Amino acid sequence: MIQYLAKSTCASGKSDCRRTFPRHLLHRITTLAISAFAALFAQTLYAPSLKAESSNRPNIIIIVADDLGYGDLGCYGQQVIQTPRLDRMAREGTRFTQFYAGNTVCAPSRCVLMTGMHMGHAQVRGNAGSNQLERQSLRDRDVTVAEVLKERGYHNGLVGKWGLGEVGLEGHPLRQGFDFFYGYLNQVHAHNYFPEYVWRNLSQEKLRNVVQGTGKQDPHFDFTPGAATVRIDYTPDLFANEALQFISEHQQEPFFLFLAVTAPHANNEGTRLTGDGAEVLDFGQYGSETWPNPDKGQAALISQLDGHVGELLDHLQVLGIAEKTLVFFTSDNGPHNESNHNLDRFHPSGPLRGIKRSLYEGGIRVPAIAWMPGTVIAGGVTDHIAYAGDFLVTAAEIAGATPPQNTDSISFFPSLIGESSKQAQHEFLYWEFYEQGSRQAVRFGRWKAIRQPMLTGKVELFDLESDLSESHNLAADHPDVVAQGVAWMEQAYEAHPNWVVPVTK
């Protein structure tokens, strides 16, 4: 194991991409040992159909919704918006009740997902400004899940929203292990459901929409931030069709598909222009409701997403590859309030406190459903505490690949197949956020500690087993637990020159 830790190059062939000896050596060695043992055990005992050396290496699909809340799906308690296909996916698969996004906004959350590194070690820790796109780009030495799977012969496709590197930057998806890309590179571009173009690999593919700008064209963008006045080509439908085509074209080989949909994120520029940022072709089943249009649009976005997931699952069944394809559905952070829709109508955070940009549970605890007929437990519900970064190690395990040694993640594969007694546990999960004066949080066991501002602020402490809504701050009653939470924060945080903690007065 020590020999393995001393490697100087990563599985992708990139140089200088791993720390030789991480700061907290014992913890990292333990995590690595558990992951390596779990991978070997899974290949020999758990599911023979997943053996890495066979020609039937499983396909892997991850579908990431954008700003979908913990309470936005029927299987998580939603009472108004209809999500029959995701509810069925949960009945046929395993649903997580304590799954967390990598962060509370888009870009850093996706960085965690791709690299398996939590916010204290990740390269992208926030949404950077348009004149600082390099800050929001992965580096060549960052190792992504796509690169890990490519080593095992996977053909990798990304459809939808990237946000981790533009053309000419090291973080472009075609430089991060993906063989194919169709969608948005820039997350502001991704606000618009009816843009002027989308990217196909390195080329712009023109669409028939006409976009009205906000009047403040950013010189760093080659697109018009705004809202369409002529709406023809609707990207959620384009992405759904492209995903099905990718699956059909690569059904005979192991493939990895990252379907990064934009629903139900608001078009923020559309909200400013028209007062309604929930852009849809039509309101569908909600058209006859007496609600304001932003509410109808918000509900329609989620139900349309639900339908697209159902189409994908059906497509796998028709092709006869459902039993050899793991599909994992989740969200990049908690729900937004940016399209002028009424949060009180839908209760998108469910029983949780907070929304997007909060480090309370509503900002970071998200839906997560795994589906693979014959392998993933049907009707399963797991309370295993996991987060988006764990997807990399889980995908590596079932593909028989070697994950990067310095991840902050563990595989949740045992929880998918009903082997909870063999499931490794995190000592803690960690988040940090640089907007709104900054904040950081840590989850350890039943406890959740939040410090605002980062590094110097007061600490709130919550017992999530008895107080899921984080209504009662117990910091004064448990100074020893607060001290442990602070210790985890200080262990997790490593300063980064691109992400400076704002000075508060």
Coordinates of C-alpha atoms in Angstrom, one line a residue, residues 63-465:
I63 CA -28.0 12.0 -14.5
V64 CA -27.5 15.3 -12.6
A65 CA -30.5 17.6 -12.3
D66 CA -29.8 21.3 -11.8
D67 CA -31.2 22.9 -8.6
L68 CA -33.6 20.1 -7.9
G69 CA -34.5 20.0 -4.2
Y70 CA -34.7 17.2 -1.8
G71 CA -38.5 17.5 -1.7
D72 CA -39.1 18.0 -5.4
L73 CA -39.9 14.3 -6.2
G74 CA -42.9 12.3 -5.2
C75 CA -40.7 9.6 -3.7
Y76 CA -39.2 12.2 -1.4
G77 CA -42.6 13.6 -0.4
Q78 CA -43.6 16.0 -3.2
Q79 CA -47.4 16.4 -3.2
V80 CA -48.0 18.8 -6.1
I81 CA -45.5 18.2 -8.9
Q82 CA -45.9 14.8 -10.6
T83 CA -42.8 12.6 -11.1
P84 CA -44.1 9.1 -11.8
R85 CA -41.0 7.8 -13.7
L86 CA -38.5 8.8 -11.0
D87 CA -40.8 7.5 -8.4
R88 CA -40.9 4.2 -10.3
M89 CA -37.1 4.3 -10.7
A90 CA -36.9 4.5 -6.9
R91 CA -39.3 1.5 -6.5
E92 CA -37.2 -0.5 -8.9
G93 CA -33.9 0.6 -7.4
T94 CA -32.4 2.0 -4.2
R95 CA -33.1 5.5 -2.8
F96 CA -30.7 7.4 -0.6
T97 CA -32.1 9.5 2.3
Q98 CA -28.8 11.1 3.3
F99 CA -27.0 11.9 0.1
Y100 CA -25.3 15.3 -0.3
A101 CA -24.2 17.4 -3.2
G102 CA -20.6 18.5 -3.4
N103 CA -21.5 22.1 -2.8
T104 CA -24.5 24.4 -2.7
V105 CA -23.9 26.0 -6.2
C106 CA -23.2 24.6 -9.6
A107 CA -19.5 24.7 -10.6
P108 CA -17.9 23.5 -7.3
S109 CA -20.5 20.8 -6.9
R110 CA -19.6 19.5 -10.3
C111 CA -15.9 19.7 -9.5
V112 CA -16.5 17.5 -6.5
L113 CA -18.5 15.0 -8.6
M114 CA -15.9 14.7 -11.3
T115 CA -12.8 14.5 -9.0
G116 CA -13.9 12.9 -5.8
M117 CA -12.3 15.8 -3.8
H118 CA -14.3 17.7 -1.2
M119 CA -14.3 21.5 -1.1
G120 CA -11.2 21.8 1.1
H121 CA -9.1 20.1 -1.6
A122 CA -10.9 20.8 -4.9
Q123 CA -9.6 23.1 -7.6
V124 CA -13.0 24.8 -8.3
R125 CA -14.5 26.1 -5.1
G126 CA -17.1 28.6 -6.4
N127 CA -18.8 30.2 -9.4
A128 CA -16.2 32.5 -10.8
G129 CA -16.9 35.7 -12.7
S130 CA -16.9 35.9 -16.5
N131 CA -13.5 37.5 -16.5
Q132 CA -12.0 34.8 -14.3
L133 CA -13.0 31.6 -16.2
E134 CA -9.6 30.0 -15.5
R135 CA -10.6 29.9 -11.8
Q136 CA -13.6 27.8 -12.8
S137 CA -11.6 25.4 -14.9
L138 CA -10.2 22.0 -14.0
R139 CA -6.4 21.6 -14.5
D140 CA -4.7 19.0 -16.6
R141 CA -3.5 17.3 -13.4
D142 CA -7.0 16.9 -12.0
V143 CA -8.2 13.4 -12.5
T144 CA -11.9 12.9 -13.4
V145 CA -14.2 10.0 -13.3
A146 CA -14.2 10.0 -17.1
E147 CA -10.4 9.5 -17.1
V148 CA -10.5 6.8 -14.6
L149 CA -13.1 4.9 -16.7
K150 CA -11.3 5.5 -19.9
E151 CA -8.4 3.5 -18.5
R152 CA -10.8 0.5 -18.5
G153 CA -11.8 1.0 -22.1
Y154 CA -15.0 3.0 -21.6
H155 CA -16.3 5.4 -24.3
N156 CA -17.3 8.5 -22.4
G157 CA -19.9 11.0 -23.3
L158 CA -21.1 14.3 -21.8
V159 CA -24.5 15.7 -22.7
G160 CA -25.7 18.9 -21.1
K161 CA -24.0 21.4 -18.8
W162 CA -20.3 21.3 -18.0
G163 CA -19.2 24.6 -16.4
L164 CA -15.6 23.4 -15.6
G165 CA -13.6 24.6 -18.6
E166 CA -14.1 26.4 -21.9
V167 CA -12.5 26.0 -25.3
G168 CA -8.7 26.5 -25.0
L169 CA -8.6 25.8 -21.2
E170 CA -7.3 22.6 -19.5
G171 CA -10.8 21.9 -18.1
H172 CA -12.5 21.4 -21.5
P173 CA -14.3 18.1 -21.3
L174 CA -12.4 16.7 -24.3
R175 CA -9.3 17.2 -22.3
Q176 CA -10.7 15.6 -19.1
G177 CA -11.5 12.1 -20.4
F178 CA -14.6 12.6 -22.4
D179 CA -14.7 11.4 -26.0
F180 CA -17.8 13.3 -26.9
F181 CA -19.5 16.5 -25.7
Y182 CA -22.8 18.1 -26.6
G183 CA -24.2 21.0 -24.7
Y184 CA -23.2 24.1 -22.8
L185 CA -19.6 24.8 -21.7
N186 CA -20.5 28.0 -19.8
Q187 CA -23.0 28.0 -17.0
V188 CA -24.4 31.4 -17.8
H189 CA -25.0 30.2 -21.3
A190 CA -26.8 27.2 -19.7
H191 CA -29.3 29.6 -18.1
N192 CA -31.1 29.9 -21.5
Y193 CA -33.2 26.9 -22.5
F194 CA -33.5 28.4 -26.0
P195 CA -30.0 29.6 -26.8
E196 CA -28.5 30.6 -30.2
Y197 CA -26.2 27.6 -30.3
V198 CA -24.8 24.7 -28.3
W199 CA -21.4 23.1 -28.6
R200 CA -20.8 19.8 -30.3
N201 CA -17.3 18.8 -29.3
L202 CA -15.2 21.9 -30.4
S203 CA -17.8 23.4 -32.8
Q204 CA -20.8 25.6 -32.3
E205 CA -24.0 24.1 -33.6
K206 CA -26.4 26.9 -34.5
L207 CA -30.0 26.7 -33.3
R208 CA -33.0 28.5 -34.7
N209 CA -33.8 30.5 -31.6
V210 CA -33.5 34.3 -31.5
V211 CA -32.3 35.7 -28.2
Q212 CA -33.0 39.2 -26.7
G213 CA -30.0 40.3 -24.6
T214 CA -30.3 42.0 -21.3
G215 CA -28.5 45.1 -22.7
K216 CA -25.3 44.3 -20.9
Q217 CA -23.4 42.1 -23.2
D218 CA -20.4 40.6 -21.4
P219 CA -17.3 40.9 -23.6
H220 CA -16.0 37.7 -22.2
F221 CA -18.9 35.7 -23.6
D222 CA -19.4 34.8 -27.3
F223 CA -23.1 34.3 -26.6
T224 CA -26.0 36.6 -25.7
P225 CA -27.1 36.4 -22.1
G226 CA -30.8 36.9 -22.2
A227 CA -34.1 35.2 -23.1
A228 CA -35.3 34.0 -26.5
T229 CA -38.1 35.9 -28.4
V230 CA -38.2 33.1 -31.0
R231 CA -38.4 29.7 -29.3
I232 CA -38.0 26.7 -31.5
D233 CA -35.1 24.5 -30.4
Y234 CA -35.5 23.5 -26.7
T235 CA -32.3 22.1 -25.2
P236 CA -33.9 19.7 -22.7
D237 CA -35.4 17.8 -25.6
L238 CA -32.2 18.1 -27.6
F239 CA -30.2 16.7 -24.7
A240 CA -32.6 13.8 -24.1
N241 CA -32.5 12.8 -27.8
E242 CA -28.7 13.1 -27.9
A243 CA -28.4 10.9 -24.8
L244 CA -30.5 8.2 -26.4
Q245 CA -28.5 8.4 -29.6
F246 CA -25.2 8.1 -27.6
I247 CA -26.5 5.0 -25.8
S248 CA -27.6 3.4 -29.1
E249 CA -24.3 4.1 -30.8
H250 CA -22.2 2.6 -28.0
Q251 CA -24.4 -0.2 -26.7
Q252 CA -21.9 -2.9 -27.8
E253 CA -19.0 -1.4 -25.7
P254 CA -18.8 -0.3 -22.1
F255 CA -19.8 3.4 -22.0
F256 CA -20.0 6.2 -19.4
L257 CA -22.6 8.9 -20.0
F258 CA -22.8 12.0 -17.9
L259 CA -26.2 13.5 -18.6
A260 CA -26.1 17.0 -17.0
V261 CA -29.5 18.4 -17.6
T262 CA -30.3 22.0 -16.8
A263 CA -33.9 21.5 -15.4
P264 CA -35.2 23.0 -13.2
H265 CA -32.5 25.8 -13.1
A266 CA -34.0 29.3 -13.8
N267 CA -33.0 31.5 -16.7
N268 CA -31.8 34.3 -14.4
E269 CA -31.6 36.7 -17.3
G270 CA -35.1 35.7 -18.4
T271 CA -36.3 36.5 -14.9
R272 CA -34.8 40.0 -15.2
L273 CA -36.2 40.6 -18.6
T274 CA -39.7 39.1 -18.3
G275 CA -40.3 38.3 -14.6
D276 CA -40.4 34.6 -15.5
G277 CA -37.3 32.5 -15.6
A278 CA -39.0 29.1 -15.8
E279 CA -38.6 28.5 -19.5
V280 CA -40.6 25.8 -21.1
L281 CA -42.1 25.0 -24.5
D282 CA -45.5 24.6 -22.9
F283 CA -46.9 24.1 -19.4
G284 CA -48.1 20.6 -20.2
Q285 CA -50.3 19.1 -17.5
Y286 CA -50.1 22.3 -15.5
G287 CA -51.5 24.5 -18.2
S288 CA -55.0 24.6 -16.7
E289 CA -53.8 25.5 -13.2
T290 CA -54.6 29.0 -11.9
W291 CA -51.1 29.5 -10.7
P292 CA -48.8 32.2 -11.9
N293 CA -46.7 31.3 -15.0
P294 CA -43.4 30.9 -13.1
D295 CA -45.1 28.2 -10.9
K296 CA -46.5 26.4 -13.9
G297 CA -43.1 26.5 -15.6
Q298 CA -41.3 25.3 -12.5
A299 CA -43.6 22.3 -12.2
A300 CA -43.4 21.6 -15.9
L301 CA -39.6 21.6 -15.9
I302 CA -39.5 19.0 -13.2
S303 CA -42.2 16.8 -14.8
Q304 CA -40.5 17.1 -18.2
L305 CA -37.2 16.0 -16.6
D306 CA -39.1 13.1 -15.1
G307 CA -40.4 12.1 -18.5
H308 CA -36.9 12.2 -20.1
V309 CA -35.5 10.0 -17.4
G310 CA -38.3 7.5 -18.1
E311 CA -37.5 7.6 -21.8
L312 CA -33.9 6.8 -21.0
L313 CA -34.7 3.8 -18.8
D314 CA -37.2 2.5 -21.3
H315 CA -34.5 2.8 -24.1
L316 CA -32.1 0.7 -22.0
Q317 CA -34.8 -2.0 -21.7
V318 CA -35.6 -2.0 -25.4
L319 CA -31.9 -2.3 -26.3
G320 CA -31.6 -5.2 -23.8
I321 CA -28.8 -3.6 -21.8
A322 CA -30.7 -2.4 -18.7
E323 CA -29.3 -5.3 -16.6
K324 CA -25.7 -4.2 -17.5
T325 CA -26.2 -0.5 -17.0
L326 CA -26.0 1.4 -13.7
V327 CA -28.1 4.5 -13.7
F328 CA -27.6 7.0 -10.9
F329 CA -29.8 10.1 -10.6
T330 CA -29.1 13.1 -8.3
S331 CA -29.0 16.9 -8.2
D332 CA -26.1 19.4 -8.0
N333 CA -27.5 21.3 -5.0
G334 CA -30.7 22.4 -3.3
P335 CA -33.6 24.2 -4.9
H336 CA -33.5 27.8 -6.2
N337 CA -35.9 30.8 -5.9
E338 CA -34.5 32.5 -9.0
S339 CA -37.5 32.2 -11.5
N340 CA -40.1 34.1 -9.4
H341 CA -41.9 30.9 -8.6
N342 CA -43.6 30.3 -5.2
L343 CA -41.5 28.1 -2.9
D344 CA -44.5 27.8 -0.5
R345 CA -46.5 26.1 -3.2
F346 CA -44.1 23.2 -3.8
H347 CA -42.0 23.0 -0.6
P348 CA -38.9 21.9 -2.7
S349 CA -36.7 21.4 0.4
G350 CA -39.2 19.1 2.0
P351 CA -38.6 18.9 5.7
L352 CA -35.2 20.6 5.4
R353 CA -34.1 24.1 6.2
G354 CA -32.6 26.3 3.5
I355 CA -32.2 26.4 -0.3
K356 CA -29.4 26.9 -2.8
R357 CA -26.4 28.9 -1.4
S358 CA -27.2 27.7 2.1
L359 CA -25.1 25.1 4.0
Y360 CA -28.2 24.1 6.0
E361 CA -29.5 20.7 4.8
G362 CA -31.9 22.2 2.2
G363 CA -28.9 23.6 0.3
I364 CA -26.9 20.5 0.1
R365 CA -28.9 17.3 0.9
V366 CA -30.3 16.1 -2.5
P367 CA -32.3 13.2 -4.0
A368 CA -30.2 10.2 -5.1
I369 CA -31.6 7.1 -6.8
A370 CA -29.6 4.1 -8.2
W371 CA -31.1 1.7 -10.7
M372 CA -29.7 -1.5 -12.2
P373 CA -32.2 -4.4 -12.5
G374 CA -30.8 -7.6 -11.1
T375 CA -27.9 -5.9 -9.2
V376 CA -29.2 -2.8 -7.3
I377 CA -31.7 -3.8 -4.6
A378 CA -35.2 -3.1 -5.8
G379 CA -37.3 -1.0 -3.4
G380 CA -34.2 -0.3 -1.3
V381 CA -33.9 2.7 0.9
T382 CA -30.5 3.4 2.5
D383 CA -29.6 5.9 5.2
H384 CA -25.9 5.6 4.4
I385 CA -24.3 9.1 4.5
A386 CA -22.7 9.7 1.1
Y387 CA -21.9 12.6 -1.2
A388 CA -21.4 13.4 -4.8
G389 CA -17.6 12.8 -4.6
D390 CA -18.2 9.2 -3.8
F391 CA -19.5 8.6 -7.3
L392 CA -16.0 8.5 -8.7
V393 CA -14.8 5.7 -6.4
T394 CA -18.1 3.8 -6.8
A395 CA -17.8 3.9 -10.6
A396 CA -14.2 2.9 -10.4
E397 CA -15.1 -0.1 -8.2
I398 CA -17.8 -1.5 -10.5
A399 CA -15.6 -1.0 -13.6
G400 CA -12.5 -2.6 -11.9
A401 CA -10.6 0.6 -12.3
T402 CA -8.1 2.2 -9.9
P403 CA -9.3 5.5 -8.4
P404 CA -6.9 8.4 -7.8
Q405 CA -5.2 7.8 -4.5
N406 CA -5.9 11.2 -3.0
T407 CA -9.7 11.3 -3.2
D408 CA -11.8 12.3 -0.2
S409 CA -14.3 9.7 -1.1
I410 CA -15.4 6.1 -0.6
S411 CA -17.5 3.7 -2.7
F412 CA -21.2 3.4 -1.8
F413 CA -21.6 0.2 -3.9
P414 CA -22.3 -2.0 -0.9
S415 CA -25.3 0.1 -0.1
L416 CA -26.7 -0.5 -3.6
I417 CA -26.6 -4.2 -3.3
G418 CA -27.9 -4.7 0.2
E419 CA -24.5 -5.2 1.9
S420 CA -24.9 -2.4 4.4
S421 CA -22.8 -4.2 7.0
K422 CA -19.9 -4.1 4.6
Q423 CA -20.3 -0.4 3.8
A424 CA -17.4 1.9 4.8
Q425 CA -18.4 5.1 6.5
H426 CA -17.0 8.7 6.2
E427 CA -15.5 10.2 9.3
F428 CA -16.9 13.5 8.1
L429 CA -18.2 15.3 5.1
Y430 CA -17.1 18.9 4.4
W431 CA -18.3 22.0 2.5
E432 CA -17.2 25.6 2.1
F433 CA -18.8 28.5 0.3
Y434 CA -17.3 31.9 -0.6
E435 CA -20.3 34.0 -1.3
Q436 CA -22.5 35.9 1.1
G437 CA -19.7 36.5 3.5
S438 CA -18.6 32.8 3.4
R439 CA -19.4 29.8 5.5
Q440 CA -18.3 26.2 6.0
A441 CA -20.0 23.1 7.3
V442 CA -19.1 19.6 8.4
R443 CA -21.3 16.5 8.9
F444 CA -20.0 13.8 11.3
G445 CA -22.3 11.1 12.4
R446 CA -25.5 12.5 13.8
W447 CA -24.0 16.0 14.1
K448 CA -23.8 18.9 11.7
A449 CA -21.7 22.0 12.5
I450 CA -21.9 25.2 10.5
R451 CA -19.4 28.2 10.9
Q452 CA -20.3 31.6 9.4
P453 CA -18.0 33.3 8.3
M454 CA -15.4 30.7 7.4
L455 CA -12.5 30.1 9.7
T456 CA -13.4 32.8 12.3
G457 CA -17.2 32.8 12.8
K458 CA -19.4 31.4 15.4
V459 CA -20.4 27.7 15.1
E460 CA -23.9 26.4 15.1
L461 CA -24.4 22.7 16.0
F462 CA -27.4 20.5 15.1
D463 CA -28.4 17.0 16.0
L464 CA -29.8 15.8 12.6
E465 CA -31.2 12.6 14.1

